[in-house]
């Protein structure tokens, strides 16, 4: 495997450290070292490793059969649960990753509107589908003027034709984004947005920014796609409930599979009809050998059953405890730092500059080495977070676990500046 593993995002120097197992909120590597897992497979494991309900659901399915060339009851039950929680979602289709969910949403929007382009926010990560990853790695020498951001390729060799069909808007900059969207008007099939994009800073969207996106998409006849692959974990009704957004399409992944591979696209009945084969060939054919695979469906149902309103209150409390602890930690060391995020999601920044979007986060030094050095120091000291400072708390955690994370930060912080 190039680099010694299969995921660029978990690559570690000078060599890989391989995981062996998990227990509760802890991860144990093959050398027997135990750490608090404060990233939960990049936000997927909202219940940590400890949920007996998920394990039991998976065991039962294991006995019944791993996967079939027929639909199963599990996909009906999970769909009912998701439609119940997300009023904007009237119909759903499954796939196996958030990347596919976003790809499908874009294809649906193109088929429904008959338009070729979509808009996305600079720096936002939506998986690795060519158009969706545009400008995710934009840099000062490539990103262009703030009022006219360039569509920057992420993978070398991305065809110019792909980039030409992606309109890049600045996150949280309402007047500039509105002007760009109106200028592209009738060529846009959709606007794709994550209300708190991790790679663009994990800064919550401003209410006026989201209101503008909803208003303008309706006026220009484009769909609003909310990428909730990560943010569904922000509340019982997802981020759309927490932020009061009414999207046309929603993409889901991560927690809705209970730890198994998953993705889903859902939304308005008339829009989702592009998948409907009842009257002949659908506008968007969609298959997938493992789409809606029963192991994922059963684990996902179990995960949602444990995601009660009380579970979200607990997660919010953990987030608030972390904020208090970490603020005291920065103050004690006299180190400029701040934490962004909401609910069970946090991102640590070693800068006190105001953050609102990708460019301000980049300028504040996030792209630089200090946060990565902090993540390495935490790893050595017993806490796993993402290299960019992203953290995701789980229902398996207690206030004591958060205190342990904060205490470990306290020891690791000076080493990020050593
Ligand atoms: C907002 C968002 N969309 C899509 C994806 C892609 O999901 P997956 O890794 O399951 O392909 C991610 C992954 O982190 C994500 O954060």
CSV table of C-alpha atoms and ligand atoms in Angstrom, one decimal:
chain,number,residue,atom,x,y,z
A,1,UNK,CA,0.0,0.0,0.0
A,2,UNK,CA,1.5,3.4,-0.9
A,3,UNK,CA,2.4,5.0,2.4
A,4,UNK,CA,1.7,1.8,4.3
A,5,UNK,CA,-2.1,2.2,4.6
A,6,UNK,CA,-5.2,3.0,2.6
A,7,UNK,CA,-6.2,6.4,3.8
A,8,UNK,CA,-4.3,9.6,3.3
A,9,UNK,CA,-6.2,11.1,6.2
A,10,UNK,CA,-4.8,8.7,8.8
A,11,UNK,CA,-1.2,8.6,7.4
A,12,UNK,CA,1.3,9.1,10.1
A,13,UNK,CA,5.1,9.7,10.1
A,14,UNK,CA,7.6,8.2,10.6
A,15,UNK,CA,5.6,5.0,10.3
A,16,UNK,CA,2.0,3.8,10.6
A,17,UNK,CA,0.6,2.8,14.0
A,18,UNK,CA,-2.0,0.1,13.4
A,19,UNK,CA,-5.2,-0.2,15.6
A,20,UNK,CA,-6.1,-3.5,17.1
A,21,UNK,CA,-9.4,-2.9,18.9
A,22,UNK,CA,-11.6,-0.5,20.7
A,23,UNK,CA,-13.2,-0.4,24.1
A,24,UNK,CA,-15.8,2.2,25.1
A,25,UNK,CA,-14.1,5.5,24.1
A,26,UNK,CA,-10.6,4.0,23.9
A,27,UNK,CA,-8.6,2.7,21.0
A,28,UNK,CA,-5.8,0.2,21.5
A,29,UNK,CA,-3.0,-0.2,19.0
A,30,UNK,CA,-1.2,-3.5,18.1
A,31,UNK,CA,1.6,-2.7,20.6
A,32,UNK,CA,-1.0,-2.6,23.4
A,33,UNK,CA,-1.0,1.2,23.9
A,34,UNK,CA,-4.4,2.6,24.9
A,35,UNK,CA,-5.5,6.1,24.0
A,36,UNK,CA,-8.8,8.1,24.3
A,37,UNK,CA,-10.3,8.1,20.9
A,38,UNK,CA,-11.4,11.7,20.4
A,39,UNK,CA,-12.0,11.5,16.7
A,40,UNK,CA,-14.1,8.3,16.5
A,41,UNK,CA,-13.1,7.2,13.0
A,42,UNK,CA,-13.5,10.8,11.7
A,43,UNK,CA,-16.8,11.4,13.4
A,44,UNK,CA,-18.5,8.1,12.4
A,45,UNK,CA,-18.5,6.4,15.8
A,46,UNK,CA,-20.9,8.6,17.8
A,47,UNK,CA,-21.3,5.7,20.4
A,48,UNK,CA,-17.6,4.9,20.6
A,49,UNK,CA,-16.9,1.1,20.6
A,50,UNK,CA,-19.1,0.2,23.4
A,51,UNK,CA,-22.7,-0.1,22.2
A,52,UNK,CA,-24.0,-3.5,23.0
A,53,UNK,CA,-27.2,-2.7,21.0
A,54,UNK,CA,-25.1,-2.1,17.8
A,55,UNK,CA,-23.0,-5.3,18.3
A,56,UNK,CA,-26.1,-7.4,19.0
A,57,UNK,CA,-27.8,-6.0,15.8
A,58,UNK,CA,-24.8,-6.8,13.7
A,59,UNK,CA,-24.5,-10.3,15.3
A,60,UNK,CA,-28.1,-11.1,14.4
A,61,UNK,CA,-27.6,-10.0,10.8
A,62,UNK,CA,-24.4,-12.0,10.6
A,63,UNK,CA,-26.4,-15.1,11.4
A,64,UNK,CA,-29.2,-14.2,9.0
A,65,UNK,CA,-27.0,-13.5,6.0
A,66,UNK,CA,-24.4,-10.9,5.1
A,67,UNK,CA,-25.9,-9.4,1.9
A,68,UNK,CA,-28.5,-10.3,-0.7
A,69,UNK,CA,-29.5,-9.5,-4.2
A,70,UNK,CA,-32.8,-8.4,-2.8
A,71,UNK,CA,-33.9,-5.4,-0.7
A,72,UNK,CA,-34.4,-6.0,3.0
A,73,UNK,CA,-36.6,-4.8,5.8
A,74,UNK,CA,-33.7,-3.0,7.4
A,75,UNK,CA,-33.6,-0.3,4.7
A,76,UNK,CA,-37.3,0.4,5.2
A,77,UNK,CA,-37.0,0.8,8.9
A,78,UNK,CA,-33.9,3.0,8.7
A,79,UNK,CA,-35.6,5.2,6.1
A,80,UNK,CA,-38.6,5.6,8.3
A,81,UNK,CA,-36.4,6.7,11.2
A,82,UNK,CA,-34.4,9.2,9.1
A,83,UNK,CA,-37.6,10.6,7.4
A,84,UNK,CA,-39.1,11.0,10.9
A,85,UNK,CA,-36.0,12.9,12.1
A,86,UNK,CA,-35.5,15.0,9.0
A,87,UNK,CA,-38.8,16.6,7.8
A,88,UNK,CA,-37.1,17.8,4.6
A,89,UNK,CA,-36.4,14.2,3.7
A,90,UNK,CA,-39.4,12.4,2.1
A,91,UNK,CA,-37.5,9.7,0.3
A,92,UNK,CA,-34.0,8.2,0.5
A,93,UNK,CA,-31.5,6.1,-1.4
A,94,UNK,CA,-28.5,4.4,0.2
A,95,UNK,CA,-24.9,3.9,-1.0
A,96,UNK,CA,-21.7,3.1,0.9
A,97,UNK,CA,-19.9,6.4,1.6
A,98,UNK,CA,-20.4,10.1,2.0
A,99,UNK,CA,-18.5,10.6,-1.2
A,100,UNK,CA,-21.1,8.6,-3.1
A,101,UNK,CA,-23.9,10.3,-1.3
A,102,UNK,CA,-22.6,13.7,-2.5
A,103,UNK,CA,-22.0,12.4,-6.0
A,104,UNK,CA,-25.5,11.0,-6.2
A,105,UNK,CA,-27.0,14.3,-4.9
A,106,UNK,CA,-25.1,16.3,-7.6
A,107,UNK,CA,-26.3,13.8,-10.3
A,108,UNK,CA,-29.9,14.1,-9.0
A,109,UNK,CA,-29.8,17.9,-9.1
A,110,UNK,CA,-28.4,17.9,-12.6
A,111,UNK,CA,-31.1,15.4,-13.8
A,112,UNK,CA,-33.9,17.3,-12.0
A,113,UNK,CA,-33.0,20.8,-13.3
A,114,UNK,CA,-31.3,19.9,-16.6
A,115,UNK,CA,-28.5,22.2,-15.7
A,116,UNK,CA,-24.7,21.4,-15.7
A,117,UNK,CA,-23.1,23.3,-12.9
A,118,UNK,CA,-23.3,23.5,-9.1
A,119,UNK,CA,-21.8,25.8,-6.5
A,120,UNK,CA,-19.8,24.9,-3.4
A,121,UNK,CA,-17.9,26.7,-0.7
A,122,UNK,CA,-14.2,27.2,-0.9
A,123,UNK,CA,-12.2,24.8,1.2
A,124,UNK,CA,-15.1,22.6,2.1
A,125,UNK,CA,-14.6,18.9,2.0
A,126,UNK,CA,-17.4,16.8,0.5
A,127,UNK,CA,-15.5,13.6,-0.3
A,128,UNK,CA,-13.4,12.7,-3.3
A,129,UNK,CA,-15.8,12.9,-6.3
A,130,UNK,CA,-13.9,15.1,-8.8
A,131,UNK,CA,-16.3,18.1,-8.9
A,132,UNK,CA,-17.1,17.9,-5.2
A,133,UNK,CA,-13.4,18.2,-4.1
A,134,UNK,CA,-12.8,21.3,-6.2
A,135,UNK,CA,-11.0,24.1,-4.3
A,136,UNK,CA,-10.7,21.9,-1.2
A,137,UNK,CA,-6.9,22.5,-1.3
A,138,UNK,CA,-7.0,26.0,-2.7
A,139,UNK,CA,-3.9,28.1,-1.6
A,140,UNK,CA,-3.1,31.8,-1.7
A,141,UNK,CA,-1.2,31.4,-4.9
A,142,UNK,CA,-4.1,29.6,-6.6
A,143,UNK,CA,-7.3,30.8,-5.0
A,144,UNK,CA,-7.8,34.1,-6.8
A,145,UNK,CA,-9.7,37.2,-5.6
A,146,UNK,CA,-12.1,36.9,-2.8
A,147,UNK,CA,-15.0,38.1,-4.9
A,148,UNK,CA,-14.1,35.7,-7.8
A,149,UNK,CA,-12.6,32.5,-6.3
A,150,UNK,CA,-10.9,30.2,-8.8
A,151,UNK,CA,-12.0,26.5,-9.2
A,152,UNK,CA,-8.8,24.9,-8.1
A,153,UNK,CA,-8.2,21.2,-8.8
A,154,UNK,CA,-7.4,18.9,-5.9
A,155,UNK,CA,-6.2,15.8,-7.7
A,156,UNK,CA,-3.5,16.4,-10.3
A,157,UNK,CA,-5.0,15.7,-13.8
A,158,UNK,CA,-8.5,16.8,-13.0
A,159,UNK,CA,-10.0,17.8,-16.4
A,160,UNK,CA,-10.6,21.5,-16.9
A,161,UNK,CA,-14.1,20.6,-18.0
A,162,UNK,CA,-14.9,19.3,-14.5
A,163,UNK,CA,-13.6,22.5,-12.9
A,164,UNK,CA,-15.5,24.7,-15.3
A,165,UNK,CA,-18.8,23.2,-14.0
A,166,UNK,CA,-18.0,24.1,-10.4
A,167,UNK,CA,-18.7,27.6,-9.1
A,168,UNK,CA,-16.8,28.4,-5.9
A,169,UNK,CA,-18.3,30.8,-3.3
A,170,UNK,CA,-16.7,32.1,-0.1
A,171,UNK,CA,-18.3,30.5,3.0
A,172,UNK,CA,-20.1,33.0,5.3
A,173,UNK,CA,-19.5,35.9,2.9
A,174,UNK,CA,-23.2,36.6,2.1
A,175,UNK,CA,-22.9,39.6,-0.3
A,176,UNK,CA,-20.1,38.1,-2.4
A,177,UNK,CA,-21.6,34.6,-2.5
A,178,UNK,CA,-25.0,36.0,-3.5
A,179,UNK,CA,-23.5,38.1,-6.3
A,180,UNK,CA,-21.6,35.0,-7.7
A,181,UNK,CA,-24.7,32.8,-7.5
A,182,UNK,CA,-26.9,35.4,-9.2
A,183,UNK,CA,-24.3,35.9,-12.0
A,184,UNK,CA,-24.3,32.1,-12.7
A,185,UNK,CA,-28.0,32.0,-12.3
A,186,UNK,CA,-29.6,29.7,-14.8
A,187,UNK,CA,-26.6,27.4,-15.2
A,188,UNK,CA,-26.7,26.2,-11.6
A,189,UNK,CA,-28.3,22.9,-10.8
A,190,UNK,CA,-27.6,23.2,-7.1
A,191,UNK,CA,-25.7,24.8,-4.2
A,192,UNK,CA,-23.9,22.3,-2.0
A,193,UNK,CA,-23.2,23.4,1.5
A,194,UNK,CA,-22.1,22.0,4.9
A,195,UNK,CA,-23.3,24.3,7.6
A,196,UNK,CA,-20.1,23.8,9.6
A,197,UNK,CA,-17.4,22.6,7.2
A,198,UNK,CA,-14.5,21.0,9.1
A,199,UNK,CA,-11.7,21.7,6.6
A,200,UNK,CA,-12.9,25.3,6.2
A,201,UNK,CA,-12.4,25.9,9.9
A,202,UNK,CA,-15.4,24.1,11.6
A,203,UNK,CA,-17.0,27.5,11.9
A,204,UNK,CA,-20.8,27.5,12.0
A,205,UNK,CA,-22.5,29.2,9.1
A,206,UNK,CA,-24.0,32.6,9.8
A,207,UNK,CA,-27.8,32.6,9.8
A,208,UNK,CA,-27.9,35.3,7.1
A,209,UNK,CA,-25.6,33.2,4.9
A,210,UNK,CA,-27.9,30.2,5.1
A,211,UNK,CA,-31.0,32.3,4.6
A,212,UNK,CA,-29.5,33.9,1.5
A,213,UNK,CA,-28.6,30.4,0.0
A,214,UNK,CA,-32.2,29.2,0.6
A,215,UNK,CA,-33.7,32.4,-0.9
A,216,UNK,CA,-31.4,32.7,-3.9
A,217,UNK,CA,-31.5,29.0,-4.8
A,218,UNK,CA,-35.3,29.2,-4.9
A,219,UNK,CA,-35.2,32.4,-7.0
A,220,UNK,CA,-32.8,31.0,-9.6
A,221,UNK,CA,-34.4,27.6,-9.8
A,222,UNK,CA,-31.5,25.6,-8.3
A,223,UNK,CA,-31.6,23.0,-5.5
A,224,UNK,CA,-30.1,23.5,-2.1
A,225,UNK,CA,-28.1,20.4,-1.1
A,226,UNK,CA,-27.2,20.2,2.6
A,227,UNK,CA,-24.2,17.9,3.3
A,228,UNK,CA,-25.0,16.4,6.6
A,229,UNK,CA,-22.4,13.6,6.4
A,230,UNK,CA,-20.8,14.9,9.5
A,231,UNK,CA,-23.3,17.4,10.9
A,232,UNK,CA,-26.2,15.0,11.3
A,233,UNK,CA,-24.6,14.3,14.6
A,234,UNK,CA,-25.3,17.8,15.8
A,235,UNK,CA,-28.9,17.1,16.9
A,236,UNK,CA,-31.9,14.8,16.8
A,237,UNK,CA,-33.1,16.6,13.7
A,238,UNK,CA,-29.6,17.0,12.3
A,239,UNK,CA,-27.9,20.3,11.6
A,240,UNK,CA,-30.9,21.3,9.6
A,241,UNK,CA,-33.0,21.2,12.8
A,242,UNK,CA,-30.3,23.0,14.8
A,243,UNK,CA,-29.7,25.7,12.1
A,244,UNK,CA,-33.3,25.9,10.8
A,245,UNK,CA,-32.5,25.0,7.2
A,246,UNK,CA,-35.0,23.5,4.8
A,247,UNK,CA,-32.9,21.9,2.0
A,248,UNK,CA,-34.2,20.2,-1.1
A,249,UNK,CA,-31.7,17.4,-0.8
A,250,UNK,CA,-29.6,16.1,2.2
A,251,UNK,CA,-26.5,13.9,2.1
A,252,UNK,CA,-25.9,11.5,5.0
A,253,UNK,CA,-23.2,9.1,6.0
A,254,UNK,CA,-21.0,8.2,9.0
A,255,UNK,CA,-23.2,7.8,12.1
A,256,UNK,CA,-26.2,6.5,10.2
A,257,UNK,CA,-24.3,3.3,9.5
A,258,UNK,CA,-23.5,2.6,13.2
A,259,UNK,CA,-19.8,2.1,12.3
A,260,UNK,CA,-20.4,0.2,9.0
A,261,UNK,CA,-19.7,1.9,5.6
A,262,UNK,CA,-22.7,4.0,4.6
A,263,UNK,CA,-24.0,7.0,2.6
A,264,UNK,CA,-27.5,8.2,1.7
A,265,UNK,CA,-29.1,10.9,-0.3
A,266,UNK,CA,-32.6,12.0,0.5
A,267,UNK,CA,-35.0,14.8,0.0
A,268,UNK,CA,-38.1,16.1,-1.8
A,269,UNK,CA,-40.3,13.4,-3.2
A,270,UNK,CA,-40.5,15.1,-6.7
A,271,UNK,CA,-36.7,15.5,-6.8
A,272,UNK,CA,-36.0,12.0,-5.7
A,273,UNK,CA,-38.3,10.7,-8.4
A,274,UNK,CA,-35.3,10.9,-10.8
A,275,UNK,CA,-34.4,7.5,-9.2
A,276,UNK,CA,-37.8,6.0,-9.7
A,277,UNK,CA,-37.9,3.1,-12.2
A,278,UNK,CA,-41.7,2.4,-12.1
A,279,UNK,CA,-42.5,4.2,-15.3
A,280,UNK,CA,-39.4,3.0,-17.2
A,281,UNK,CA,-35.7,3.8,-17.2
A,282,UNK,CA,-35.0,6.3,-14.4
A,283,UNK,CA,-33.4,9.6,-15.1
A,284,UNK,CA,-30.6,8.6,-12.7
A,285,UNK,CA,-29.8,4.9,-12.7
A,286,UNK,CA,-28.5,3.9,-9.3
A,287,UNK,CA,-27.4,0.5,-8.1
A,288,UNK,CA,-24.4,-0.6,-6.0
A,289,UNK,CA,-23.6,-4.2,-5.0
A,290,UNK,CA,-23.5,-3.2,-1.3
A,291,UNK,CA,-25.9,-0.3,-1.3
A,292,UNK,CA,-28.3,-0.6,1.7
A,293,UNK,CA,-26.4,-3.7,2.8
A,294,UNK,CA,-28.2,-5.3,5.7
A,295,UNK,CA,-25.3,-5.2,8.2
A,296,UNK,CA,-25.1,-1.4,7.7
A,297,UNK,CA,-28.9,-1.0,7.9
A,298,UNK,CA,-29.2,-3.0,11.1
A,299,UNK,CA,-26.3,-1.3,12.8
A,300,UNK,CA,-27.6,2.1,11.7
A,301,UNK,CA,-31.0,1.4,13.2
A,302,UNK,CA,-29.4,0.4,16.5
A,303,UNK,CA,-27.2,3.5,16.4
A,304,UNK,CA,-30.2,5.8,15.9
A,305,UNK,CA,-32.2,4.1,18.6
A,306,UNK,CA,-29.5,5.1,21.0
A,307,UNK,CA,-29.3,8.6,19.6
A,308,UNK,CA,-32.1,10.0,21.8
A,309,UNK,CA,-32.7,13.7,22.7
A,310,UNK,CA,-31.0,12.8,26.0
A,311,UNK,CA,-28.0,11.4,24.2
A,312,UNK,CA,-27.6,14.8,22.3
A,313,UNK,CA,-27.9,16.7,25.6
A,314,UNK,CA,-25.1,14.5,27.0
A,315,UNK,CA,-22.9,15.2,23.9
A,316,UNK,CA,-23.6,19.0,24.1
A,317,UNK,CA,-22.6,18.9,27.7
A,318,UNK,CA,-19.3,17.1,26.9
A,319,UNK,CA,-18.6,19.8,24.3
A,320,UNK,CA,-19.2,22.6,26.7
A,321,UNK,CA,-17.0,21.0,29.4
A,322,UNK,CA,-14.2,20.7,26.8
A,323,UNK,CA,-14.6,24.4,25.9
A,324,UNK,CA,-14.2,25.4,29.5
A,325,UNK,CA,-11.2,23.2,30.1
A,326,UNK,CA,-9.4,24.1,27.0
A,327,UNK,CA,-9.9,27.9,27.4
A,328,UNK,CA,-8.3,27.6,30.9
A,329,UNK,CA,-5.5,25.6,29.4
A,330,UNK,CA,-4.7,28.3,26.7
A,331,UNK,CA,-4.9,31.0,29.4
A,332,UNK,CA,-2.6,29.1,31.8
A,333,UNK,CA,0.1,28.6,29.1
A,334,UNK,CA,-0.4,32.1,27.6
A,335,UNK,CA,-0.7,30.4,24.2
A,336,UNK,CA,-3.0,32.0,21.7
A,337,UNK,CA,-5.7,29.4,20.8
A,338,UNK,CA,-9.4,28.9,20.2
A,339,UNK,CA,-11.8,26.1,19.6
A,340,UNK,CA,-14.5,26.1,16.9
A,341,UNK,CA,-17.5,23.8,16.6
A,342,UNK,CA,-20.8,22.9,18.2
A,343,UNK,CA,-22.4,19.9,19.9
A,344,UNK,CA,-20.0,17.0,19.9
A,345,UNK,CA,-17.7,18.4,17.2
A,346,UNK,CA,-14.7,20.6,17.9
A,347,UNK,CA,-11.6,21.9,16.1
A,348,UNK,CA,-8.6,23.3,17.9
A,349,UNK,CA,-6.8,26.3,16.4
A,350,UNK,CA,-3.5,27.6,17.7
A,351,UNK,CA,-4.4,31.2,16.8
A,352,UNK,CA,-6.7,33.9,18.3
A,353,UNK,CA,-7.4,35.6,14.9
A,354,UNK,CA,-11.1,35.8,14.0
A,355,UNK,CA,-12.2,32.8,12.0
A,356,UNK,CA,-15.1,32.9,9.6
A,357,UNK,CA,-14.2,30.9,6.5
A,358,UNK,CA,-11.5,28.9,4.8
A,359,UNK,CA,-9.2,31.8,3.9
A,360,UNK,CA,-9.3,33.3,7.5
A,361,UNK,CA,-8.6,29.8,8.9
A,362,UNK,CA,-5.7,29.3,6.5
A,363,UNK,CA,-4.3,32.7,7.2
A,364,UNK,CA,-4.4,32.0,10.9
A,365,UNK,CA,-1.8,29.3,10.5
A,366,UNK,CA,-4.1,26.3,10.5
A,367,UNK,CA,-2.5,25.0,7.3
A,368,UNK,CA,0.9,25.3,9.1
A,369,UNK,CA,2.6,22.8,11.3
A,370,UNK,CA,1.6,23.6,14.8
A,371,UNK,CA,-1.8,22.0,15.1
A,372,UNK,CA,-0.3,18.8,13.5
A,373,UNK,CA,2.5,19.0,16.0
A,374,UNK,CA,-0.1,19.3,18.8
A,375,UNK,CA,-2.0,16.3,17.4
A,376,UNK,CA,1.3,14.3,17.4
A,377,UNK,CA,2.1,15.3,21.0
A,378,UNK,CA,-1.4,14.3,22.1
A,379,UNK,CA,-1.0,11.0,20.4
A,380,UNK,CA,2.2,10.3,22.3
A,381,UNK,CA,0.5,11.4,25.5
A,382,UNK,CA,-2.6,9.2,25.0
A,383,UNK,CA,-5.3,11.1,23.0
A,384,UNK,CA,-6.2,10.5,19.3
A,385,UNK,CA,-7.4,13.6,17.4
A,386,UNK,CA,-7.3,14.4,13.7
A,387,UNK,CA,-4.1,16.0,12.3
A,388,UNK,CA,-6.0,19.2,11.6
A,389,UNK,CA,-7.3,19.5,15.2
A,390,UNK,CA,-10.8,17.9,14.5
A,391,UNK,CA,-12.3,16.1,17.5
A,392,UNK,CA,-15.6,14.2,17.8
A,393,UNK,CA,-17.0,13.2,21.2
A,394,UNK,CA,-19.0,10.1,21.8
A,395,UNK,CA,-21.8,9.0,24.0
A,396,UNK,CA,-19.3,6.5,25.5
A,397,UNK,CA,-17.5,9.4,27.1
A,398,UNK,CA,-18.1,10.9,30.5
A,399,UNK,CA,-17.1,14.2,32.1
A,400,UNK,CA,-14.1,12.4,33.5
A,401,UNK,CA,-13.0,11.4,30.0
A,402,UNK,CA,-13.2,15.0,28.9
A,403,UNK,CA,-11.2,16.1,31.9
A,404,UNK,CA,-8.6,13.5,31.0
A,405,UNK,CA,-8.5,14.9,27.4
A,406,UNK,CA,-8.1,18.4,28.8
A,407,UNK,CA,-5.3,17.4,31.2
A,408,UNK,CA,-3.5,15.7,28.3
A,409,UNK,CA,-3.9,18.9,26.2
A,410,UNK,CA,-2.4,20.8,29.1
A,411,UNK,CA,0.8,18.6,29.0
A,412,UNK,CA,0.9,18.4,25.2
A,413,UNK,CA,0.3,22.1,24.4
A,414,UNK,CA,3.8,23.4,25.1
A,415,UNK,CA,5.3,20.7,23.0
A,416,UNK,CA,3.5,22.0,19.9
A,417,UNK,CA,5.6,25.1,20.2
A,418,UNK,CA,8.9,23.4,21.2
B,1,LIG,C1,-19.0,16.8,4.9
B,1,LIG,C2,-18.5,15.5,4.3
B,1,LIG,N1,-19.0,15.1,3.2
B,1,LIG,C3,-18.6,13.9,2.6
B,1,LIG,C4,-17.6,13.2,3.2
B,1,LIG,C5,-17.2,11.9,2.5
B,1,LIG,O1,-17.6,10.8,3.3
B,1,LIG,P1,-16.9,9.4,3.1
B,1,LIG,O2,-15.5,9.5,3.8
B,1,LIG,O3,-17.8,8.4,3.8
B,1,LIG,O4,-16.7,9.2,1.7
B,1,LIG,C6,-17.0,13.6,4.4
B,1,LIG,C7,-16.0,12.8,5.0
B,1,LIG,O5,-15.3,13.2,6.0
B,1,LIG,C8,-17.5,14.8,4.9
B,1,LIG,O6,-16.9,15.3,6.1
